[in-house]
Short mmCIF file of N, CA and C in Angstrom, two decimals:
data_model
loop_
_atom_site.label_atom_id
_atom_site.label_comp_id
_atom_site.label_asym_id
_atom_site.label_seq_id
_atom_site.Cartn_x
_atom_site.Cartn_y
_atom_site.Cartn_z
N UNK A 1 121.80 86.55 -133.25
CA UNK A 1 121.24 85.51 -133.58
C UNK A 1 120.73 86.16 -135.06
N UNK A 2 120.91 85.17 -135.68
CA UNK A 2 121.14 85.14 -137.30
C UNK A 2 119.23 85.03 -137.85
N UNK A 3 119.39 86.11 -139.14
CA UNK A 3 117.70 86.29 -139.06
C UNK A 3 117.96 84.88 -139.93
N UNK A 4 116.52 84.56 -140.41
CA UNK A 4 116.45 83.37 -141.68
C UNK A 4 115.59 83.70 -142.53
N UNK A 5 116.31 83.31 -143.30
CA UNK A 5 116.05 83.76 -144.76
C UNK A 5 114.48 82.16 -145.24
N UNK A 6 113.46 83.21 -146.00
CA UNK A 6 111.89 82.71 -146.32
C UNK A 6 112.71 81.58 -146.96
N UNK A 7 113.57 81.38 -147.60
CA UNK A 7 113.96 80.52 -148.63
C UNK A 7 114.36 79.28 -147.33
N UNK A 8 114.88 79.33 -146.42
CA UNK A 8 115.67 78.48 -145.44
C UNK A 8 113.64 78.17 -144.84
N UNK A 9 112.52 78.59 -144.58
CA UNK A 9 111.70 77.98 -144.15
C UNK A 9 110.57 77.62 -144.76
N UNK A 10 110.56 77.43 -145.98
CA UNK A 10 109.54 76.91 -147.15
C UNK A 10 110.55 76.25 -147.74
N UNK A 11 110.49 74.80 -147.35
CA UNK A 11 111.09 73.90 -148.23
C UNK A 11 110.98 73.43 -149.78
N UNK A 12 109.53 73.00 -150.10
CA UNK A 12 109.23 72.94 -151.36
C UNK A 12 107.34 72.81 -151.25
N UNK A 13 106.98 73.46 -152.16
CA UNK A 13 105.38 72.69 -152.01
C UNK A 13 105.72 71.02 -152.49
N UNK A 14 104.05 70.31 -151.75
CA UNK A 14 103.37 69.29 -151.58
C UNK A 14 103.04 69.04 -152.73
N UNK A 15 103.05 68.38 -154.19
CA UNK A 15 102.05 68.36 -154.70
C UNK A 15 101.22 67.13 -155.29
N UNK A 16 100.14 66.96 -155.10
CA UNK A 16 99.90 65.43 -155.25
C UNK A 16 98.22 65.85 -155.25
N UNK A 17 97.17 64.98 -155.67
CA UNK A 17 96.30 65.25 -155.78
C UNK A 17 95.07 66.13 -155.13
N UNK A 18 95.64 65.63 -153.67
CA UNK A 18 94.87 66.43 -152.43
C UNK A 18 94.63 67.73 -152.68
N UNK A 19 96.44 67.80 -152.88
CA UNK A 19 96.94 69.29 -152.98
C UNK A 19 96.54 69.94 -153.67
N UNK A 20 96.52 69.60 -155.30
CA UNK A 20 95.79 70.13 -156.33
C UNK A 20 94.40 70.86 -156.26
N UNK A 21 93.46 69.78 -155.53
CA UNK A 21 92.46 70.25 -155.18
C UNK A 21 92.45 71.27 -154.48
N UNK A 22 93.16 71.41 -153.37
CA UNK A 22 92.96 72.26 -152.08
C UNK A 22 93.57 73.62 -153.36
N UNK A 23 94.29 73.48 -154.02
CA UNK A 23 94.60 75.20 -154.53
C UNK A 23 93.57 75.66 -155.40
N UNK A 24 92.51 74.73 -155.55
CA UNK A 24 91.12 75.68 -156.60
C UNK A 24 90.58 76.36 -155.12
N UNK A 25 90.26 75.72 -153.75
CA UNK A 25 90.12 76.55 -152.78
C UNK A 25 91.30 77.91 -152.21
N UNK A 26 91.88 78.00 -152.74
CA UNK A 26 93.17 78.71 -152.18
C UNK A 26 93.65 78.25 -151.09
N UNK A 27 93.75 77.14 -151.34
CA UNK A 27 94.38 76.52 -150.41
C UNK A 27 96.16 75.75 -150.79
N UNK A 28 97.45 75.99 -150.03
CA UNK A 28 98.47 75.45 -150.74
C UNK A 28 99.03 74.99 -149.39
N UNK A 29 100.11 73.62 -150.14
CA UNK A 29 100.72 72.91 -148.60
C UNK A 29 101.75 73.06 -149.52
N UNK A 30 103.17 73.37 -148.01
CA UNK A 30 104.23 73.29 -148.15
C UNK A 30 105.07 72.51 -147.28
N UNK A 31 106.35 71.62 -147.78
CA UNK A 31 106.91 71.17 -146.45
C UNK A 31 107.74 72.32 -145.75
N UNK A 32 107.89 72.78 -144.88
CA UNK A 32 108.47 73.29 -144.07
C UNK A 32 109.48 72.93 -142.98
N UNK A 33 110.70 73.90 -142.94
CA UNK A 33 111.86 73.31 -141.51
C UNK A 33 111.08 73.16 -140.47
N UNK A 34 111.77 72.03 -139.67
CA UNK A 34 111.04 71.75 -138.32
C UNK A 34 110.95 72.58 -136.96
N UNK A 35 111.79 73.60 -137.10
CA UNK A 35 111.10 74.52 -135.98
C UNK A 35 110.69 75.62 -136.36
N UNK A 36 110.02 75.68 -137.93
CA UNK A 36 109.54 77.20 -138.25
C UNK A 36 108.07 76.93 -137.99
N UNK A 37 107.62 77.90 -137.15
CA UNK A 37 106.06 78.12 -136.69
C UNK A 37 105.39 78.91 -137.73
N UNK A 38 104.02 79.36 -137.18
CA UNK A 38 102.70 79.67 -137.82
C UNK A 38 103.52 81.47 -138.39
N UNK A 39 103.44 81.98 -137.45
CA UNK A 39 103.96 83.40 -137.96
C UNK A 39 105.25 83.35 -138.99
N UNK A 40 105.98 82.53 -139.10
CA UNK A 40 107.31 82.51 -139.66
C UNK A 40 106.53 82.11 -141.18
N UNK A 41 105.97 81.08 -140.96
CA UNK A 41 105.34 80.33 -142.39
C UNK A 41 104.61 81.32 -143.08
N UNK A 42 104.16 82.29 -142.58
CA UNK A 42 103.26 83.19 -142.76
C UNK A 42 103.95 84.57 -143.42
N UNK A 43 104.91 85.13 -142.63
CA UNK A 43 106.00 85.73 -143.18
C UNK A 43 106.52 85.64 -144.29
N UNK A 44 107.32 84.07 -144.81
CA UNK A 44 107.97 83.73 -145.70
C UNK A 44 106.77 84.01 -146.52
N UNK A 45 105.64 82.80 -146.23
CA UNK A 45 105.11 83.24 -147.88
C UNK A 45 104.66 84.31 -148.44
N UNK A 46 104.56 85.43 -147.69
CA UNK A 46 104.07 86.70 -148.58
C UNK A 46 105.16 87.22 -148.98
N UNK A 47 106.42 87.09 -148.45
CA UNK A 47 107.48 87.72 -149.12
C UNK A 47 108.00 87.19 -150.51
N UNK A 48 107.95 85.92 -149.95
CA UNK A 48 108.62 84.87 -151.67
C UNK A 48 107.92 85.24 -152.53
N UNK A 49 106.33 85.27 -152.25
CA UNK A 49 105.34 85.02 -153.05
C UNK A 49 104.35 86.45 -153.36
N UNK A 50 104.35 87.16 -152.60
CA UNK A 50 103.85 88.38 -153.04
C UNK A 50 102.13 88.58 -152.56
N UNK A 51 101.85 87.20 -151.18
CA UNK A 51 100.23 86.92 -151.58
C UNK A 51 100.07 87.69 -150.38
N UNK A 52 98.34 87.99 -150.24
CA UNK A 52 98.48 87.38 -148.60
C UNK A 52 97.81 86.91 -148.20
N UNK A 53 98.06 86.06 -147.11
CA UNK A 53 98.02 84.94 -146.45
C UNK A 53 96.47 85.38 -145.10
N UNK A 54 95.66 84.32 -145.56
CA UNK A 54 94.65 84.45 -144.22
C UNK A 54 94.69 84.06 -142.73
N UNK A 55 94.87 82.39 -143.34
CA UNK A 55 95.19 81.39 -142.03
C UNK A 55 96.30 80.50 -142.67
N UNK A 56 97.30 79.79 -141.57
CA UNK A 56 97.81 78.68 -141.49
C UNK A 56 97.85 77.50 -141.08
N UNK A 57 97.47 76.69 -141.10
CA UNK A 57 97.51 75.24 -140.43
C UNK A 57 98.92 74.44 -140.03
N UNK A 58 99.56 73.85 -139.57
CA UNK A 58 100.72 73.42 -139.67
C UNK A 58 100.62 71.80 -138.96
N UNK A 59 101.03 70.64 -139.68
CA UNK A 59 101.27 69.34 -139.47
C UNK A 59 102.82 69.04 -138.90
N UNK A 60 102.94 68.15 -138.15
CA UNK A 60 103.93 67.63 -138.02
C UNK A 60 103.80 66.32 -138.24
N UNK A 61 104.65 65.58 -139.03
CA UNK A 61 104.35 64.06 -139.57
C UNK A 61 105.79 63.24 -138.98
N UNK A 62 105.52 62.57 -138.35
CA UNK A 62 106.59 61.53 -137.50
C UNK A 62 107.33 60.68 -138.20
N UNK A 63 108.70 60.85 -138.27
CA UNK A 63 109.43 59.03 -139.31
C UNK A 63 109.01 58.19 -139.15
N UNK A 64 108.34 56.79 -139.78
CA UNK A 64 108.12 55.95 -140.06
C UNK A 64 108.90 55.01 -139.58
N UNK A 65 109.07 54.00 -138.99
CA UNK A 65 110.28 52.75 -138.89
C UNK A 65 110.58 51.79 -140.23
N UNK A 66 111.56 52.01 -140.87
CA UNK A 66 111.64 50.85 -142.11
C UNK A 66 113.05 49.82 -141.25
N UNK A 67 112.55 48.89 -142.68
CA UNK A 67 113.65 47.51 -142.69
C UNK A 67 113.67 47.53 -144.12
N UNK A 68 115.06 46.92 -144.19
CA UNK A 68 115.96 46.80 -145.33
C UNK A 68 116.45 45.44 -145.41
N UNK A 69 116.89 45.20 -146.32
CA UNK A 69 118.17 43.85 -146.05
C UNK A 69 117.36 42.63 -145.71
N UNK A 70 116.19 42.02 -145.61
CA UNK A 70 115.64 40.79 -144.82
C UNK A 70 115.80 41.15 -143.15
N UNK A 71 115.29 42.20 -143.17
CA UNK A 71 115.52 42.65 -141.20
C UNK A 71 116.51 42.49 -141.08
N UNK A 72 117.98 42.97 -141.34
CA UNK A 72 119.13 43.12 -140.79
C UNK A 72 119.46 44.04 -140.42
N UNK A 73 118.95 45.71 -141.35
CA UNK A 73 119.26 46.49 -140.35
C UNK A 73 117.49 47.20 -140.57
N UNK A 74 117.91 48.43 -139.64
CA UNK A 74 116.62 49.16 -139.12
C UNK A 74 117.00 50.51 -139.19
N UNK A 75 115.75 50.93 -140.01
CA UNK A 75 116.06 52.74 -140.09
C UNK A 75 114.59 53.50 -139.59
N UNK A 76 114.67 54.41 -140.02
CA UNK A 76 113.51 55.70 -140.04
C UNK A 76 113.61 56.67 -141.21
N UNK A 77 112.34 56.90 -141.90
CA UNK A 77 112.01 57.68 -142.85
C UNK A 77 112.22 59.27 -141.95
N UNK A 78 112.75 60.02 -142.51
CA UNK A 78 112.89 61.74 -141.49
C UNK A 78 111.52 61.82 -141.48
N UNK A 79 111.28 62.86 -140.54
CA UNK A 79 110.25 63.75 -140.10
C UNK A 79 110.02 64.43 -140.86
N UNK A 80 108.94 64.85 -141.25
CA UNK A 80 108.69 66.42 -141.72
C UNK A 80 108.00 66.92 -141.30
N UNK A 81 107.59 67.97 -141.64
CA UNK A 81 106.55 69.25 -140.94
C UNK A 81 106.07 70.41 -142.75
N UNK A 82 104.55 70.29 -142.56
CA UNK A 82 103.98 70.66 -143.42
C UNK A 82 103.11 72.05 -142.78
N UNK A 83 102.95 72.49 -144.17
CA UNK A 83 102.49 74.28 -143.85
C UNK A 83 101.01 73.99 -144.83
N UNK A 84 99.68 74.39 -144.09
CA UNK A 84 98.68 74.62 -145.08
C UNK A 84 98.29 75.96 -145.12
N UNK A 85 98.63 77.06 -146.19
CA UNK A 85 98.19 77.78 -146.57
C UNK A 85 96.97 78.69 -146.94
N UNK A 86 96.49 79.28 -146.33
CA UNK A 86 95.17 79.87 -147.14
C UNK A 86 95.18 81.45 -147.44
N UNK A 87 95.28 81.56 -148.67
CA UNK A 87 95.58 83.14 -149.46
C UNK A 87 94.01 83.57 -149.60
N UNK A 88 93.96 84.75 -149.61
CA UNK A 88 93.05 85.56 -149.43
C UNK A 88 92.57 85.69 -150.76
N UNK A 89 91.17 85.88 -150.93
CA UNK A 89 90.40 85.76 -151.93
C UNK A 89 90.94 87.11 -153.03
N UNK A 90 91.12 86.20 -154.15
CA UNK A 90 91.51 87.24 -155.25
C UNK A 90 93.38 86.79 -155.44
N UNK A 91 93.83 86.54 -154.27
CA UNK A 91 95.23 86.11 -154.56
C UNK A 91 95.25 84.33 -155.30
N UNK A 92 96.55 84.49 -155.74
CA UNK A 92 96.95 82.91 -156.32
C UNK A 92 98.85 82.98 -156.30
N UNK A 93 98.99 81.58 -156.50
CA UNK A 93 100.97 81.05 -156.23
C UNK A 93 100.56 80.45 -157.67
N UNK A 94 101.94 80.73 -158.91
CA UNK A 94 101.73 80.13 -159.93
C UNK A 94 102.84 78.81 -159.30
N UNK A 95 102.20 77.44 -159.10
CA UNK A 95 103.18 76.42 -158.18
C UNK A 95 104.13 76.21 -159.44
N UNK A 96 103.31 76.11 -160.36
CA UNK A 96 104.05 75.65 -162.03
C UNK A 96 105.17 76.13 -162.20
N UNK A 97 105.83 76.80 -161.71
CA UNK A 97 107.28 77.45 -161.92
C UNK A 97 108.60 76.97 -161.33
#
């Protein structure tokens, strides 16, 4: 079984007003791979950013149905999985990079 790289687990940070407020409390939100688990996310964040992770929450968001071209075509948005990561006190990630 091939080893999964941290870059394949953490896809991108989620940047919104709500997530920026969470960053002030040490909580960072990332979009992650659909098959990633909490322990894999913890290891990937600690490896990529060199920080200590205290807690990880994972959310799975199902894709929504969408219509286009006056109801002639039906489709869906893609499924997403997000992780909210609580860092240990004194640790910080520079997302602006």
